Amino acid sequence: MNEKRNQSPSLTRAQKRAASILAGATVTLFAFMLLLGYISPFIYTLSTSLKDKEQISLPNSPLYPARPAKMEFEGKEYEVYRVPQPDGSLKDMAIIEKGRKTSTFIDAHDPNATPYVWEGKYRSLEPVWDFSPNWSNYPDVWKLEGKNFTFGKIILNTFLIAVIGIVGTVFSCVAVAYGFSRFRFPLKNTLFLVLIATIFLPRTVVTVPLYAFFVRIGWVGSWLPLVVPHFFANAYNVFWLRQYFMTIPREMDEAAMIDGAGPLRTLFAVILPQAWPALVTVTLSHMVFAWKDFFEPLIYLSTKPELQPISVAIQQFNALYGQQPQLIQSAAVLGLVVPVLIFFLAQRVFMQGMVFTGVDK
């Protein structure tokens, strides 16, 4: 009885450990399946962008970029199939003589072996595919031309719109967030609440009034409606920056004031050097927004295709080259390179900024 009592705790610990491992494995598997489902469209886009036109036109081609395997024999190239053998196995063999009922094959790995005659329709056999990515699709896409623009031009347009908007967003949001986090003035909390309430304002509500205003002042058909509004701050970025500024001790401001620094000097010498994670967060968020924004460039630049960013201009590529899906997917991949590359290069600082801006102060 004593031995059984002594064994029971160890068995219980073993069972708990096994249950913990099983639970961890289940959670990991579930997270992996969610991740796979999320990135599957990107995997498909990347795979299709590396295919050639011949593979896409074949109905039974594999999902990965590949070309039909061929074997050179006596100065000629022959297609390779998986041919059933008398013992029931499958063997890679090149067809050298095609027939309706019987065809002659040779071993793809041993051309000197005795030819094999197979009875049946060779078209019913499974072809052998060799992994063969077609990297030339990307330079081909870069040379494509639409109406009054090239692919390189729309990438440049997108980059310039994003950079100008980033400059305006960072400067304006830093100024507003600094005021709300460090100064006291009448109705401060009420004004901040009104600012945050604009987040819930539907974008469609202001679209028509803004468009009418920009038409009246003659800005439609230029980049001005896409970049100038960002010089007047926005609630999302102001909130992020304010939360981060409030994590910086006020004692540092007071020390700067004792040394004779004014509010502007304090901002540039004390606050901003410690707020790089928040600034990177704002920069990346606006970069992604500008890169994927479709509606506003569509309505303001519909008459100026040479000024359109990639989000709008790529639709013309879809119409012009719709019969070549590999080029369309290659264009999509090239459009993703810049924001994805910037995100991964600044990922650590971006995540740090996201964590600190959520601190309640």
Short mmCIF file of C-alpha atoms in Angstrom, two decimals:
data_model
loop_
_atom_site.label_atom_id
_atom_site.label_comp_id
_atom_site.label_asym_id
_atom_site.label_seq_id
_atom_site.Cartn_x
_atom_site.Cartn_y
_atom_site.Cartn_z
CA MET A 1 0.00 0.00 0.00
CA ASN A 2 2.82 2.38 0.87
CA GLU A 3 4.53 1.68 -2.45
CA LYS A 4 1.32 2.47 -4.36
CA ARG A 5 0.94 5.71 -2.39
CA ASN A 6 4.50 6.67 -3.20
CA GLN A 7 4.00 5.95 -6.93
CA SER A 8 0.77 7.88 -7.31
CA PRO A 9 2.29 11.41 -6.99
CA SER A 10 4.94 10.60 -9.63
CA LEU A 11 2.29 9.23 -11.96
CA THR A 12 0.22 12.34 -11.40
CA ARG A 13 3.18 14.58 -12.24
CA ALA A 14 3.87 12.54 -15.38
CA GLN A 15 0.26 12.82 -16.45
CA LYS A 16 0.26 16.57 -15.88
CA ARG A 17 3.45 16.94 -17.86
CA ALA A 18 2.02 14.87 -20.73
CA ALA A 19 -1.18 16.93 -20.66
CA SER A 20 0.87 20.15 -20.72
CA ILE A 21 2.91 18.95 -23.70
CA LEU A 22 -0.25 17.87 -25.51
CA ALA A 23 -1.92 21.22 -24.86
CA GLY A 24 1.15 23.10 -26.08
CA ALA A 25 1.35 20.98 -29.22
CA THR A 26 -2.36 21.54 -29.90
CA VAL A 27 -2.05 25.30 -29.54
CA THR A 28 1.05 25.34 -31.75
CA LEU A 29 -0.66 23.27 -34.43
CA PHE A 30 -3.73 25.50 -34.35
CA ALA A 31 -1.58 28.65 -34.62
CA PHE A 32 0.37 27.11 -37.49
CA MET A 33 -2.85 26.30 -39.37
CA LEU A 34 -4.10 29.86 -38.88
CA LEU A 35 -0.77 31.24 -40.08
CA LEU A 36 -0.80 28.94 -43.10
CA GLY A 37 -4.32 30.03 -43.99
CA TYR A 38 -3.33 33.68 -43.64
CA ILE A 39 -0.21 33.51 -45.80
CA SER A 40 -1.57 31.05 -48.39
CA PRO A 41 -2.65 33.89 -50.75
CA PHE A 42 0.86 35.33 -50.60
CA ILE A 43 2.37 31.91 -51.27
CA TYR A 44 0.05 31.48 -54.27
CA THR A 45 0.94 34.95 -55.57
CA LEU A 46 4.67 34.30 -55.26
CA SER A 47 4.38 30.86 -56.86
CA THR A 48 2.30 32.11 -59.80
CA SER A 49 4.68 35.03 -60.36
CA LEU A 50 7.48 32.52 -61.04
CA LYS A 51 5.55 30.38 -63.53
CA ASP A 52 5.76 30.70 -67.29
CA LYS A 53 2.84 31.09 -69.66
CA GLU A 54 3.10 27.48 -70.89
CA GLN A 55 2.65 26.01 -67.41
CA ILE A 56 -0.37 28.19 -66.63
CA SER A 57 -2.08 27.07 -69.83
CA LEU A 58 -1.73 23.38 -68.90
CA PRO A 59 -4.67 22.08 -66.82
CA ASN A 60 -2.79 19.52 -64.68
CA SER A 61 0.31 21.55 -63.91
CA PRO A 62 1.59 21.62 -60.30
CA LEU A 63 1.05 24.55 -57.96
CA TYR A 64 4.76 25.32 -57.77
CA PRO A 65 6.69 26.83 -60.73
CA ALA A 66 7.87 23.99 -62.93
CA ARG A 67 8.41 22.88 -66.52
CA PRO A 68 7.75 19.50 -68.14
CA ALA A 69 10.80 17.30 -67.70
CA LYS A 70 12.62 16.46 -70.92
CA MET A 71 15.44 14.09 -71.75
CA GLU A 72 17.97 14.51 -74.53
CA PHE A 73 18.56 11.31 -76.50
CA GLU A 74 20.48 11.06 -79.79
CA GLY A 75 20.35 14.81 -80.32
CA LYS A 76 16.61 15.17 -79.65
CA GLU A 77 14.52 16.08 -76.61
CA TYR A 78 11.78 13.73 -75.41
CA GLU A 79 9.05 14.19 -72.82
CA VAL A 80 9.31 12.24 -69.57
CA TYR A 81 6.34 10.41 -67.99
CA ARG A 82 5.73 8.15 -65.02
CA VAL A 83 5.16 4.80 -66.67
CA PRO A 84 3.64 1.76 -64.88
CA GLN A 85 5.94 -1.25 -64.76
CA PRO A 86 5.01 -4.97 -64.77
CA ASP A 87 5.69 -5.17 -61.03
CA GLY A 88 3.18 -2.34 -60.36
CA SER A 89 5.75 0.39 -59.68
CA LEU A 90 6.13 3.70 -61.52
CA LYS A 91 9.26 4.68 -63.37
CA ASP A 92 10.38 7.92 -65.00
CA MET A 93 10.72 7.15 -68.70
CA ALA A 94 11.12 9.24 -71.86
CA ILE A 95 8.75 8.54 -74.73
CA ILE A 96 10.64 8.07 -78.02
CA GLU A 97 7.81 6.68 -80.12
CA LYS A 98 4.22 7.79 -79.62
CA GLY A 99 1.32 5.58 -80.65
CA ARG A 100 -2.42 5.38 -80.16
CA LYS A 101 -2.39 2.01 -78.39
CA THR A 102 1.27 1.33 -77.66
CA SER A 103 4.25 3.62 -77.11
CA THR A 104 7.96 3.04 -76.70
CA PHE A 105 9.87 4.43 -73.74
CA ILE A 106 13.44 4.46 -72.50
CA ASP A 107 14.69 4.79 -68.94
CA ALA A 108 15.23 8.48 -68.15
CA HIS A 109 18.17 7.59 -65.89
CA ASP A 110 19.67 4.88 -68.11
CA PRO A 111 19.25 5.63 -71.83
CA ASN A 112 21.28 2.55 -72.79
CA ALA A 113 18.76 0.18 -71.20
CA THR A 114 16.42 -1.86 -73.37
CA PRO A 115 13.44 0.20 -74.62
CA TYR A 116 10.14 -0.56 -72.94
CA VAL A 117 6.91 -0.92 -74.90
CA TRP A 118 3.84 0.12 -72.92
CA GLU A 119 0.30 -0.64 -73.98
CA GLY A 120 -2.14 2.19 -73.46
CA LYS A 121 -2.73 5.85 -74.28
CA TYR A 122 0.34 7.81 -73.33
CA ARG A 123 -1.74 10.97 -72.79
CA SER A 124 -3.24 9.32 -69.73
CA LEU A 125 0.18 9.07 -68.09
CA GLU A 126 1.33 11.55 -65.47
CA PRO A 127 4.06 13.84 -66.81
CA VAL A 128 7.18 14.52 -64.77
CA TRP A 129 7.77 18.13 -63.75
CA ASP A 130 11.08 19.80 -62.89
CA PHE A 131 11.12 22.72 -60.44
CA SER A 132 12.00 25.71 -62.63
CA PRO A 133 11.19 29.25 -61.41
CA ASN A 134 11.00 31.81 -64.20
CA TRP A 135 12.78 34.82 -62.69
CA SER A 136 12.59 36.73 -65.96
CA ASN A 137 8.95 37.62 -65.19
CA TYR A 138 10.09 40.41 -62.88
CA PRO A 139 12.28 42.32 -65.37
CA ASP A 140 9.54 41.76 -67.96
CA VAL A 141 7.00 43.40 -65.64
CA TRP A 142 9.34 46.33 -65.01
CA LYS A 143 9.40 46.95 -68.78
CA LEU A 144 5.61 46.81 -69.15
CA GLU A 145 3.87 49.98 -70.22
CA GLY A 146 0.36 51.21 -69.53
CA LYS A 147 -1.41 54.36 -70.66
CA ASN A 148 1.11 57.21 -70.32
CA PHE A 149 3.23 55.46 -67.66
CA THR A 150 5.57 52.58 -66.94
CA PHE A 151 5.74 50.27 -63.94
CA GLY A 152 8.84 52.02 -62.62
CA LYS A 153 6.99 55.34 -62.85
CA ILE A 154 4.05 54.19 -60.73
CA ILE A 155 6.43 52.81 -58.08
CA LEU A 156 8.16 56.20 -57.97
CA ASN A 157 4.80 57.99 -57.73
CA THR A 158 3.75 55.79 -54.83
CA PHE A 159 7.03 56.29 -53.01
CA LEU A 160 6.93 60.08 -53.37
CA ILE A 161 3.30 60.32 -52.22
CA ALA A 162 4.13 58.16 -49.20
CA VAL A 163 7.29 60.08 -48.26
CA ILE A 164 5.66 63.52 -48.51
CA GLY A 165 2.72 62.26 -46.46
CA ILE A 166 5.08 60.79 -43.86
CA VAL A 167 6.84 64.15 -43.42
CA GLY A 168 3.53 65.94 -42.92
CA THR A 169 2.11 63.27 -40.62
CA VAL A 170 5.14 63.06 -38.36
CA PHE A 171 5.59 66.82 -37.93
CA SER A 172 1.92 67.64 -37.40
CA CYS A 173 1.16 64.69 -35.12
CA VAL A 174 4.27 65.28 -33.01
CA ALA A 175 3.24 68.91 -32.48
CA VAL A 176 -0.34 68.05 -31.48
CA ALA A 177 0.66 65.08 -29.30
CA TYR A 178 3.31 67.19 -27.54
CA GLY A 179 0.72 69.83 -26.73
CA PHE A 180 -1.76 67.32 -25.30
CA SER A 181 0.87 65.46 -23.28
CA ARG A 182 2.89 68.34 -21.80
CA PHE A 183 0.81 71.54 -21.66
CA ARG A 184 -2.21 72.68 -19.70
CA PHE A 185 -4.85 74.77 -21.44
CA PRO A 186 -8.63 75.24 -21.17
CA LEU A 187 -10.84 72.37 -22.35
CA LYS A 188 -7.80 70.18 -22.92
CA ASN A 189 -9.57 66.90 -22.11
CA THR A 190 -12.67 67.91 -24.07
CA LEU A 191 -10.66 68.77 -27.17
CA PHE A 192 -8.74 65.52 -26.93
CA LEU A 193 -12.00 63.60 -26.63
CA VAL A 194 -13.34 65.37 -29.72
CA LEU A 195 -10.15 64.50 -31.58
CA ILE A 196 -10.40 60.83 -30.64
CA ALA A 197 -14.10 60.83 -31.60
CA THR A 198 -13.13 61.61 -35.20
CA ILE A 199 -11.80 58.06 -35.43
CA PHE A 200 -15.40 56.86 -35.49
CA LEU A 201 -16.36 59.27 -38.29
CA PRO A 202 -17.00 57.19 -41.44
CA ARG A 203 -14.69 58.09 -44.29
CA THR A 204 -17.59 58.19 -46.75
CA VAL A 205 -19.23 61.04 -44.81
CA VAL A 206 -16.46 63.50 -45.68
CA THR A 207 -15.65 62.23 -49.17
CA VAL A 208 -18.19 64.32 -51.11
CA PRO A 209 -17.58 67.62 -49.21
CA LEU A 210 -13.82 67.21 -49.55
CA TYR A 211 -14.05 66.40 -53.23
CA ALA A 212 -16.27 69.44 -53.86
CA PHE A 213 -13.82 71.62 -51.93
CA PHE A 214 -10.77 70.33 -53.82
CA VAL A 215 -12.58 70.80 -57.15
CA ARG A 216 -13.40 74.40 -56.19
CA ILE A 217 -9.77 75.27 -55.40
CA GLY A 218 -8.42 73.38 -58.43
CA TRP A 219 -6.50 70.62 -56.69
CA VAL A 220 -8.16 67.66 -58.43
CA GLY A 221 -5.75 66.08 -60.89
CA SER A 222 -2.71 66.63 -58.65
CA TRP A 223 -1.09 65.08 -55.58
CA LEU A 224 -2.20 67.95 -53.31
CA PRO A 225 -5.43 66.28 -52.04
CA LEU A 226 -3.39 63.17 -51.20
CA VAL A 227 -0.56 64.84 -49.25
CA VAL A 228 -1.68 68.23 -47.87
CA PRO A 229 -4.35 66.84 -45.45
CA HIS A 230 -1.63 64.83 -43.71
CA PHE A 231 0.01 68.09 -42.59
CA PHE A 232 -2.96 68.63 -40.24
CA ALA A 233 -2.49 65.52 -38.04
CA ASN A 234 -4.88 62.63 -37.45
CA ALA A 235 -6.38 61.06 -34.35
CA TYR A 236 -4.71 57.64 -34.65
CA ASN A 237 -1.13 58.88 -34.73
CA VAL A 238 -1.73 61.69 -32.23
CA PHE A 239 -3.06 59.15 -29.75
CA TRP A 240 -0.05 56.83 -30.23
CA LEU A 241 2.47 59.63 -29.84
CA ARG A 242 0.68 61.19 -26.85
CA GLN A 243 0.66 57.84 -25.03
CA TYR A 244 4.37 57.41 -25.67
CA PHE A 245 5.27 60.98 -24.67
CA MET A 246 3.43 60.47 -21.36
CA THR A 247 5.72 57.55 -20.51
CA ILE A 248 8.70 59.94 -20.51
CA PRO A 249 9.16 61.36 -16.96
CA ARG A 250 8.30 65.03 -16.57
CA GLU A 251 11.38 65.43 -14.39
CA MET A 252 13.44 65.40 -17.59
CA ASP A 253 11.44 68.37 -18.91
CA GLU A 254 12.01 70.22 -15.65
CA ALA A 255 15.73 69.51 -15.78
CA ALA A 256 15.85 70.91 -19.31
CA MET A 257 13.94 74.02 -18.19
CA ILE A 258 16.43 74.56 -15.36
CA ASP A 259 19.21 74.46 -17.96
CA GLY A 260 17.38 77.20 -19.89
CA ALA A 261 15.67 75.11 -22.58
CA GLY A 262 12.33 76.31 -23.88
CA PRO A 263 9.40 74.07 -24.92
CA LEU A 264 10.66 73.70 -28.49
CA ARG A 265 14.21 72.88 -27.39
CA THR A 266 12.83 70.39 -24.86
CA LEU A 267 10.85 68.68 -27.61
CA PHE A 268 13.84 68.21 -29.91
CA ALA A 269 16.50 67.59 -27.25
CA VAL A 270 14.59 65.53 -24.67
CA ILE A 271 11.32 64.09 -26.00
CA LEU A 272 12.05 63.09 -29.60
CA PRO A 273 15.41 61.33 -28.97
CA GLN A 274 13.55 58.97 -26.61
CA ALA A 275 10.50 58.56 -28.84
CA TRP A 276 12.08 56.83 -31.84
CA PRO A 277 9.96 53.67 -31.46
CA ALA A 278 6.76 55.72 -31.58
CA LEU A 279 8.01 57.78 -34.53
CA VAL A 280 8.91 54.61 -36.43
CA THR A 281 5.45 53.23 -35.66
CA VAL A 282 3.79 56.33 -37.10
CA THR A 283 6.10 56.28 -40.12
CA LEU A 284 5.44 52.64 -40.94
CA SER A 285 1.70 52.89 -40.39
CA HIS A 286 1.46 55.83 -42.77
CA MET A 287 3.72 54.13 -45.31
CA VAL A 288 1.41 51.11 -45.38
CA PHE A 289 -1.65 53.36 -45.57
CA ALA A 290 -0.26 55.40 -48.47
CA TRP A 291 0.93 52.29 -50.31
CA LYS A 292 -2.43 50.54 -50.22
CA ASP A 293 -4.79 53.56 -50.43
CA PHE A 294 -7.00 53.05 -53.48
CA PHE A 295 -10.14 55.14 -53.19
CA GLU A 296 -8.69 58.65 -52.87
CA PRO A 297 -6.08 58.31 -55.66
CA LEU A 298 -8.84 56.83 -57.82
CA ILE A 299 -11.16 59.84 -57.51
CA TYR A 300 -8.52 62.57 -57.49
CA LEU A 301 -6.18 61.21 -60.20
CA SER A 302 -8.61 59.50 -62.57
CA THR A 303 -7.76 62.02 -65.29
CA LYS A 304 -4.01 61.90 -64.67
CA PRO A 305 -2.75 58.30 -65.17
CA GLU A 306 0.86 59.50 -65.21
CA LEU A 307 0.47 60.60 -61.56
CA GLN A 308 -1.32 57.53 -60.23
CA PRO A 309 0.22 55.28 -57.54
CA ILE A 310 0.46 51.53 -57.81
CA SER A 311 -2.83 50.85 -56.05
CA VAL A 312 -4.74 52.42 -58.96
CA ALA A 313 -2.38 52.01 -61.90
CA ILE A 314 -2.00 48.27 -61.44
CA GLN A 315 -5.65 47.90 -62.44
CA GLN A 316 -4.68 48.98 -65.93
CA PHE A 317 -2.04 46.26 -66.03
CA ASN A 318 -4.75 43.76 -65.09
CA ALA A 319 -6.82 44.90 -68.05
CA LEU A 320 -3.93 45.03 -70.53
CA TYR A 321 -2.23 41.77 -69.54
CA GLY A 322 -5.15 39.75 -68.20
CA GLN A 323 -4.20 36.81 -70.44
CA GLN A 324 -0.84 36.51 -68.68
CA PRO A 325 -1.55 35.88 -64.98
CA GLN A 326 2.13 35.34 -64.24
CA LEU A 327 2.86 38.97 -65.14
CA ILE A 328 -0.04 40.26 -63.05
CA GLN A 329 1.14 38.30 -60.01
CA SER A 330 4.73 39.44 -60.59
CA ALA A 331 3.50 43.05 -60.57
CA ALA A 332 1.71 42.37 -57.27
CA VAL A 333 4.89 40.94 -55.74
CA LEU A 334 6.96 43.92 -56.87
CA GLY A 335 4.35 46.20 -55.34
CA LEU A 336 4.74 44.43 -52.00
CA VAL A 337 8.54 44.52 -51.89
CA VAL A 338 9.00 48.05 -50.51
CA PRO A 339 6.51 48.01 -47.58
CA VAL A 340 7.41 44.43 -46.59
CA LEU A 341 11.15 45.17 -46.71
CA ILE A 342 10.76 48.35 -44.65
CA PHE A 343 8.61 46.55 -42.10
CA PHE A 344 11.11 43.72 -41.56
CA LEU A 345 14.05 46.12 -41.32
CA ALA A 346 12.27 48.18 -38.65
CA GLN A 347 10.24 45.38 -37.07
CA ARG A 348 11.94 45.47 -33.67
CA VAL A 349 11.52 49.23 -33.20
CA PHE A 350 7.96 49.05 -34.57
CA MET A 351 6.89 46.41 -32.05
CA GLN A 352 8.54 48.36 -29.23
CA GLY A 353 6.56 51.45 -30.20
CA MET A 354 3.31 49.48 -30.34
CA VAL A 355 3.92 48.11 -26.82
CA PHE A 356 4.81 51.42 -25.19
CA THR A 357 1.95 53.38 -26.82
CA GLY A 358 -0.47 51.03 -25.08
CA VAL A 359 0.83 51.95 -21.60
CA ASP A 360 -1.83 53.75 -19.54
CA LYS A 361 -0.61 56.96 -17.95
#
